[in-house]
Amino acid sequence: MFSSLMARGMRIAAGVIAAAALGGTLLTAVPAQAADGEEAPVPLVRPYGTVTAPSGINERTFPSTDSPVRAVLKYHGQAGLRCKVRAQEVGGNAFWYLLRDRPSWVTARFVDTTGEVPYCRTVNRTALDESPASHRAVG
């Protein structure tokens, strides 16, 4: 009996140590409850951006205002950012961000960032190849 309790205690301790080694990321996976009973939003992984344009910003196929619009990010909307490039200047800002979870670009002119956004040339090429954009059918 004692040996089974001891083994169970060691497994629990190992789980606590593993969670601590992950930097507590397991604890942030569960949404927190806001004071009014609604679920509080789970914080985004850095780097991410917040839209500052009251009318929102267009998500584009390529980093250019001549490129087709895929979607619109609303005012105060947030999105994960994969990397940045210098491209067409918009309002004095020549940077564009590639979104982390979809193959869309947004101008940096109307995005406040949290965290350092790397240049796309420094991002692992495999990570870019595994993006949703690389899995589209050509033709």
PDB file of C-alpha atoms in Angstrom:
ATOM      1  CA  MET A   1       0.000   0.000   0.000  1.00  0.00           C
ATOM      2  CA  PHE A   2       2.734   2.430   1.002  1.00  0.00           C
ATOM      3  CA  SER A   3       4.747   1.653  -2.153  1.00  0.00           C
ATOM      4  CA  SER A   4       1.779   2.441  -4.449  1.00  0.00           C
ATOM      5  CA  LEU A   5       1.210   5.765  -2.655  1.00  0.00           C
ATOM      6  CA  MET A   6       4.908   6.535  -2.960  1.00  0.00           C
ATOM      7  CA  ALA A   7       4.872   5.758  -6.721  1.00  0.00           C
ATOM      8  CA  ARG A   8       1.788   7.935  -7.222  1.00  0.00           C
ATOM      9  CA  GLY A   9       3.444  10.808  -5.343  1.00  0.00           C
ATOM     10  CA  MET A  10       6.557  10.525  -7.510  1.00  0.00           C
ATOM     11  CA  ARG A  11       4.465  10.649 -10.721  1.00  0.00           C
ATOM     12  CA  ILE A  12       2.675  13.771  -9.494  1.00  0.00           C
ATOM     13  CA  ALA A  13       6.006  15.389  -8.552  1.00  0.00           C
ATOM     14  CA  ALA A  14       7.402  14.537 -11.998  1.00  0.00           C
ATOM     15  CA  GLY A  15       4.377  16.195 -13.616  1.00  0.00           C
ATOM     16  CA  VAL A  16       4.854  19.347 -11.547  1.00  0.00           C
ATOM     17  CA  ILE A  17       8.540  19.475 -12.480  1.00  0.00           C
ATOM     18  CA  ALA A  18       7.701  18.997 -16.175  1.00  0.00           C
ATOM     19  CA  ALA A  19       5.148  21.823 -16.029  1.00  0.00           C
ATOM     20  CA  ALA A  20       7.697  24.092 -14.362  1.00  0.00           C
ATOM     21  CA  ALA A  21      10.253  23.203 -17.047  1.00  0.00           C
ATOM     22  CA  LEU A  22       7.779  24.283 -19.708  1.00  0.00           C
ATOM     23  CA  GLY A  23       7.635  27.680 -18.072  1.00  0.00           C
ATOM     24  CA  GLY A  24       4.104  27.278 -16.825  1.00  0.00           C
ATOM     25  CA  THR A  25       2.696  27.228 -20.368  1.00  0.00           C
ATOM     26  CA  LEU A  26       0.317  24.432 -19.426  1.00  0.00           C
ATOM     27  CA  LEU A  27      -1.323  26.694 -16.892  1.00  0.00           C
ATOM     28  CA  THR A  28      -2.086  29.395 -19.483  1.00  0.00           C
ATOM     29  CA  ALA A  29      -3.842  26.974 -21.825  1.00  0.00           C
ATOM     30  CA  VAL A  30      -7.035  27.130 -19.752  1.00  0.00           C
ATOM     31  CA  PRO A  31      -9.031  30.348 -20.305  1.00  0.00           C
ATOM     32  CA  ALA A  32      -9.335  32.515 -17.213  1.00  0.00           C
ATOM     33  CA  GLN A  33     -12.705  33.730 -15.991  1.00  0.00           C
ATOM     34  CA  ALA A  34     -13.317  37.467 -16.155  1.00  0.00           C
ATOM     35  CA  ALA A  35     -14.926  39.251 -13.216  1.00  0.00           C
ATOM     36  CA  ASP A  36     -18.320  39.411 -14.938  1.00  0.00           C
ATOM     37  CA  GLY A  37     -18.396  35.640 -15.600  1.00  0.00           C
ATOM     38  CA  GLU A  38     -17.330  35.818 -19.263  1.00  0.00           C
ATOM     39  CA  GLU A  39     -14.206  34.036 -20.457  1.00  0.00           C
ATOM     40  CA  ALA A  40     -11.190  36.320 -20.582  1.00  0.00           C
ATOM     41  CA  PRO A  41      -9.215  36.104 -23.826  1.00  0.00           C
ATOM     42  CA  VAL A  42      -6.127  33.902 -23.734  1.00  0.00           C
ATOM     43  CA  PRO A  43      -3.032  36.061 -24.313  1.00  0.00           C
ATOM     44  CA  LEU A  44      -1.396  35.591 -27.706  1.00  0.00           C
ATOM     45  CA  VAL A  45       2.099  34.200 -28.060  1.00  0.00           C
ATOM     46  CA  ARG A  46       4.623  36.907 -28.946  1.00  0.00           C
ATOM     47  CA  PRO A  47       5.158  38.453 -31.343  1.00  0.00           C
ATOM     48  CA  TYR A  48       1.662  39.645 -32.084  1.00  0.00           C
ATOM     49  CA  GLY A  49       0.089  42.819 -33.366  1.00  0.00           C
ATOM     50  CA  THR A  50      -2.938  44.941 -32.482  1.00  0.00           C
ATOM     51  CA  VAL A  51      -4.761  46.938 -35.185  1.00  0.00           C
ATOM     52  CA  THR A  52      -4.735  50.699 -34.546  1.00  0.00           C
ATOM     53  CA  ALA A  53      -6.727  51.896 -37.591  1.00  0.00           C
ATOM     54  CA  PRO A  54     -10.364  52.675 -36.606  1.00  0.00           C
ATOM     55  CA  SER A  55     -11.569  51.275 -39.941  1.00  0.00           C
ATOM     56  CA  GLY A  56      -9.473  48.101 -39.594  1.00  0.00           C
ATOM     57  CA  ILE A  57      -6.805  46.889 -42.028  1.00  0.00           C
ATOM     58  CA  ASN A  58      -6.830  44.630 -45.063  1.00  0.00           C
ATOM     59  CA  GLU A  59      -5.092  41.266 -45.017  1.00  0.00           C
ATOM     60  CA  ARG A  60      -3.454  40.883 -48.419  1.00  0.00           C
ATOM     61  CA  THR A  61      -2.045  38.035 -50.500  1.00  0.00           C
ATOM     62  CA  PHE A  62       1.321  39.807 -50.906  1.00  0.00           C
ATOM     63  CA  PRO A  63       2.939  42.808 -49.135  1.00  0.00           C
ATOM     64  CA  SER A  64       1.471  45.445 -51.449  1.00  0.00           C
ATOM     65  CA  THR A  65      -1.711  47.507 -51.645  1.00  0.00           C
ATOM     66  CA  ASP A  66      -2.041  46.261 -55.256  1.00  0.00           C
ATOM     67  CA  SER A  67      -2.411  42.705 -53.967  1.00  0.00           C
ATOM     68  CA  PRO A  68      -5.871  41.100 -53.541  1.00  0.00           C
ATOM     69  CA  VAL A  69      -7.582  41.468 -50.154  1.00  0.00           C
ATOM     70  CA  ARG A  70      -8.097  38.161 -48.303  1.00  0.00           C
ATOM     71  CA  ALA A  71      -9.861  39.467 -45.183  1.00  0.00           C
ATOM     72  CA  VAL A  72     -10.066  42.443 -42.839  1.00  0.00           C
ATOM     73  CA  LEU A  73      -8.677  42.701 -39.315  1.00  0.00           C
ATOM     74  CA  LYS A  74     -10.972  44.880 -37.206  1.00  0.00           C
ATOM     75  CA  TYR A  75      -9.958  47.804 -34.984  1.00  0.00           C
ATOM     76  CA  HIS A  76      -8.199  46.504 -31.853  1.00  0.00           C
ATOM     77  CA  GLY A  77      -8.134  43.026 -33.440  1.00  0.00           C
ATOM     78  CA  GLN A  78      -5.056  40.956 -32.660  1.00  0.00           C
ATOM     79  CA  ALA A  79      -3.085  38.470 -34.729  1.00  0.00           C
ATOM     80  CA  GLY A  80       0.123  36.486 -34.335  1.00  0.00           C
ATOM     81  CA  LEU A  81       3.004  37.702 -36.499  1.00  0.00           C
ATOM     82  CA  ARG A  82       5.509  35.326 -38.125  1.00  0.00           C
ATOM     83  CA  CYS A  83       7.981  37.793 -39.650  1.00  0.00           C
ATOM     84  CA  LYS A  84       8.396  41.148 -41.434  1.00  0.00           C
ATOM     85  CA  VAL A  85       9.725  42.420 -44.761  1.00  0.00           C
ATOM     86  CA  ARG A  86      10.416  45.804 -46.334  1.00  0.00           C
ATOM     87  CA  ALA A  87       8.050  46.345 -49.249  1.00  0.00           C
ATOM     88  CA  GLN A  88       5.638  49.004 -50.473  1.00  0.00           C
ATOM     89  CA  GLU A  89       5.587  52.062 -48.237  1.00  0.00           C
ATOM     90  CA  VAL A  90       2.242  52.902 -46.620  1.00  0.00           C
ATOM     91  CA  GLY A  91       1.972  56.225 -44.799  1.00  0.00           C
ATOM     92  CA  GLY A  92       5.730  56.481 -44.347  1.00  0.00           C
ATOM     93  CA  ASN A  93       6.159  52.869 -43.124  1.00  0.00           C
ATOM     94  CA  ALA A  94       7.708  50.294 -45.475  1.00  0.00           C
ATOM     95  CA  PHE A  95       7.284  47.221 -43.235  1.00  0.00           C
ATOM     96  CA  TRP A  96       4.718  44.459 -43.758  1.00  0.00           C
ATOM     97  CA  TYR A  97       3.979  41.546 -41.422  1.00  0.00           C
ATOM     98  CA  LEU A  98       3.247  37.957 -42.449  1.00  0.00           C
ATOM     99  CA  LEU A  99       0.572  36.563 -40.159  1.00  0.00           C
ATOM    100  CA  ARG A 100       1.497  33.462 -38.187  1.00  0.00           C
ATOM    101  CA  ASP A 101      -1.565  31.303 -38.792  1.00  0.00           C
ATOM    102  CA  ARG A 102      -2.548  32.210 -42.347  1.00  0.00           C
ATOM    103  CA  PRO A 103      -0.822  33.283 -45.567  1.00  0.00           C
ATOM    104  CA  SER A 104      -1.771  36.964 -45.304  1.00  0.00           C
ATOM    105  CA  TRP A 105       0.220  40.180 -45.089  1.00  0.00           C
ATOM    106  CA  VAL A 106      -0.700  43.389 -43.238  1.00  0.00           C
ATOM    107  CA  THR A 107       0.953  46.780 -43.377  1.00  0.00           C
ATOM    108  CA  ALA A 108       2.897  47.685 -40.243  1.00  0.00           C
ATOM    109  CA  ARG A 109       1.645  51.275 -40.490  1.00  0.00           C
ATOM    110  CA  PHE A 110      -1.517  50.460 -38.536  1.00  0.00           C
ATOM    111  CA  VAL A 111      -0.260  47.682 -36.233  1.00  0.00           C
ATOM    112  CA  ASP A 112       1.219  48.032 -32.735  1.00  0.00           C
ATOM    113  CA  THR A 113       3.447  45.065 -31.962  1.00  0.00           C
ATOM    114  CA  THR A 114       4.156  43.212 -28.756  1.00  0.00           C
ATOM    115  CA  GLY A 115       7.421  41.322 -28.936  1.00  0.00           C
ATOM    116  CA  GLU A 116      10.221  41.462 -31.485  1.00  0.00           C
ATOM    117  CA  VAL A 117       9.165  40.548 -35.041  1.00  0.00           C
ATOM    118  CA  PRO A 118      12.079  38.928 -36.939  1.00  0.00           C
ATOM    119  CA  TYR A 119      12.852  39.636 -40.576  1.00  0.00           C
ATOM    120  CA  CYS A 120      11.527  36.882 -42.833  1.00  0.00           C
ATOM    121  CA  ARG A 121      15.034  36.158 -44.107  1.00  0.00           C
ATOM    122  CA  THR A 122      16.033  35.111 -40.576  1.00  0.00           C
ATOM    123  CA  VAL A 123      13.038  32.805 -40.083  1.00  0.00           C
ATOM    124  CA  ASN A 124      13.704  29.112 -40.638  1.00  0.00           C
ATOM    125  CA  ARG A 125      12.825  28.338 -44.272  1.00  0.00           C
ATOM    126  CA  THR A 126      11.133  25.076 -43.208  1.00  0.00           C
ATOM    127  CA  ALA A 127       8.732  27.056 -40.995  1.00  0.00           C
ATOM    128  CA  LEU A 128       7.786  29.239 -43.960  1.00  0.00           C
ATOM    129  CA  ASP A 129       7.384  26.184 -46.222  1.00  0.00           C
ATOM    130  CA  GLU A 130       5.024  24.610 -43.670  1.00  0.00           C
ATOM    131  CA  SER A 131       2.759  27.667 -43.675  1.00  0.00           C
ATOM    132  CA  PRO A 132      -0.769  27.240 -45.113  1.00  0.00           C
ATOM    133  CA  ALA A 133       0.257  29.247 -48.200  1.00  0.00           C
ATOM    134  CA  SER A 134       2.723  26.551 -49.293  1.00  0.00           C
ATOM    135  CA  HIS A 135       0.052  23.836 -49.202  1.00  0.00           C
ATOM    136  CA  ARG A 136      -2.292  25.422 -51.742  1.00  0.00           C
ATOM    137  CA  ALA A 137      -2.756  23.679 -55.060  1.00  0.00           C
ATOM    138  CA  VAL A 138      -1.033  25.374 -57.993  1.00  0.00           C
ATOM    139  CA  GLY A 139      -2.854  25.575 -61.253  1.00  0.00           C
TER     140      GLY A 139
END
